[in-house]
C-alpha positions in Angstrom: -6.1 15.3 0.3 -3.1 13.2 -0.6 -2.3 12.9 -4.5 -1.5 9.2 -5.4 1.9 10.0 -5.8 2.1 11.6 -2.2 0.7 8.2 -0.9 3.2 6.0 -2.2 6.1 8.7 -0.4 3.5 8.2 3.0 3.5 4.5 2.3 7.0 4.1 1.8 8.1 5.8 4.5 5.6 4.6 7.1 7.1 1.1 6.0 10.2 1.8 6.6 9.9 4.1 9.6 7.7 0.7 11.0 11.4 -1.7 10.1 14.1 0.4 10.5 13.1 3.3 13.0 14.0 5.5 10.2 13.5 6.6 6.8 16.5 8.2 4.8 15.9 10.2 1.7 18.3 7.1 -0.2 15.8 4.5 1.5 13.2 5.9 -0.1 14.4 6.9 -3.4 15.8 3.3 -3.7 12.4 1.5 -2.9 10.1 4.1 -5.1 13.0 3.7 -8.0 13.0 7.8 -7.9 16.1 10.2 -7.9 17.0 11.2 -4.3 16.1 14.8 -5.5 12.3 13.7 -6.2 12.0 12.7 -3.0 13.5 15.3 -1.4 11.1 17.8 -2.9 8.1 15.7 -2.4 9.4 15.7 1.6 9.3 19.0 1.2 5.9 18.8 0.0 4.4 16.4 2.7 6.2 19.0 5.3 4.2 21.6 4.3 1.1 19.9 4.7 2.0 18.8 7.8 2.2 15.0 6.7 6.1 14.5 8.2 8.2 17.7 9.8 11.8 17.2 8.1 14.9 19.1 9.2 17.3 19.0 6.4 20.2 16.9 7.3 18.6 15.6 10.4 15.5 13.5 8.6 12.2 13.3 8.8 9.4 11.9 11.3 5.9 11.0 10.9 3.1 13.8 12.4 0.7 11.9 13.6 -1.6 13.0 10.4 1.4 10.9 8.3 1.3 8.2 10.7 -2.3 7.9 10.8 -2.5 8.0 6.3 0.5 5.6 6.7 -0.8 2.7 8.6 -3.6 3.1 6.0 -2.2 3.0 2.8 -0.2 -0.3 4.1 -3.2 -1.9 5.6 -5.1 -0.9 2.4 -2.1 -2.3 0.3 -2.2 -5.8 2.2 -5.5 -6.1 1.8 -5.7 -5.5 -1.7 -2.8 -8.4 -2.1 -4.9 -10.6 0.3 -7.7 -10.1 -2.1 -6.0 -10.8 -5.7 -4.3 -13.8 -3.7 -8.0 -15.2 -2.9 -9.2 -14.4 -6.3 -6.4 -16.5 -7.5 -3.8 -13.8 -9.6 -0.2 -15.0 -10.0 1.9 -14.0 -7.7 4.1 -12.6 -9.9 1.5 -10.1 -11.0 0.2 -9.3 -7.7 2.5 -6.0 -6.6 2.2 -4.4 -10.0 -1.5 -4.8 -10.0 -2.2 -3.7 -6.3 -0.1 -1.1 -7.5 -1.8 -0.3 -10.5 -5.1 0.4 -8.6 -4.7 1.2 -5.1 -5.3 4.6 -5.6 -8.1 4.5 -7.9 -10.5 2.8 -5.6 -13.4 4.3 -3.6 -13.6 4.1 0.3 -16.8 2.0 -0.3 -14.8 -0.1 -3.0 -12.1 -1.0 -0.5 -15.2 -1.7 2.8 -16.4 -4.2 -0.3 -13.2 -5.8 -0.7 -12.7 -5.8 3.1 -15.7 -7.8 3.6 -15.1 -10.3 0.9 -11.2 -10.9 2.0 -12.9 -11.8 5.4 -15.7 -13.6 3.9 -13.5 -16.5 2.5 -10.7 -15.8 5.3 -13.5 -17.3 7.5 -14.4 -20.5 5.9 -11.1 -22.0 3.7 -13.2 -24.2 2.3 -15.1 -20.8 0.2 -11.5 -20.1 -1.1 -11.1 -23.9 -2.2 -14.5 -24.0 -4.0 -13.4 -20.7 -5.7 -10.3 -22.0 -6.5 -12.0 -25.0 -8.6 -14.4 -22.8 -10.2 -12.1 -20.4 -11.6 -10.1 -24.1 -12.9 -13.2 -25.2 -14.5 -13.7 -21.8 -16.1 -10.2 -22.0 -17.5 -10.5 -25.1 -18.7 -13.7 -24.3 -20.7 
């Protein structure tokens, strides 16, 4: 089982892998904001359980266990945004909060979610009447 630290590496690097072909160790130090030395270590880590085989100067790829957690943590990461956008949380807070409890939420939690997102995906007019009821609420 992945720690939440080990899914942010897999998420990173699945993301990247998905834009650029590749993930380099700087690539993903730069996007976590960690020290090129965390990351190698952690790449270590994920190579030993068989989440990425690295070769050290030749980089890493993606088992098909990493690939498989990869896709996911980033579907489960744009669903969560696609939910805090419906429920109306500023953009600007969005990333930090997805990020804040991505990895604290149950398999059923996220089904939950899931079926809510879709919900008021279906019918715009849900999201609208949603929209107005959180107005009225803030403006009592």
């Amino acid at each position: 089982m992945a720690t939440p630290s080990m899914e942010d590496y897999l998420e990173k690097i699945y993301k990247l892998i998905d834009e650029k072909g590749y993930a380099r160790v700087s690539d993903i130090a730069e996007g976590l904001e960690v020290h090129p030395s965390s990351v190698t270590k952690m790449i270590q880590k994920l190579d030993k359980d068989n989440y990425l085989i690295y070769e050290k100067y030749r980089g890493l790829m993606l088992t098909t266990k990493g690939q498989r957690v990869g896709k996911r943590l980033v579907v489960r990461h744009q669903l969560l945004e696609d939910f805090l956008t419906i429920i109306g949380v500023s953009e600007e807070n969005i990333y930090k909060d997805v990020e804040g409890i991505e990895h604290h939420l149950s398999s059923d939690s996220i089904t939950c979610i899931e079926s809510l997102v879709e919900f008021f995906k279906r019918d715009p007019k849900r999201m609208e009447e949603l929209q107005q009821l959180k107005k009225e609420l803030e403006e009592s």
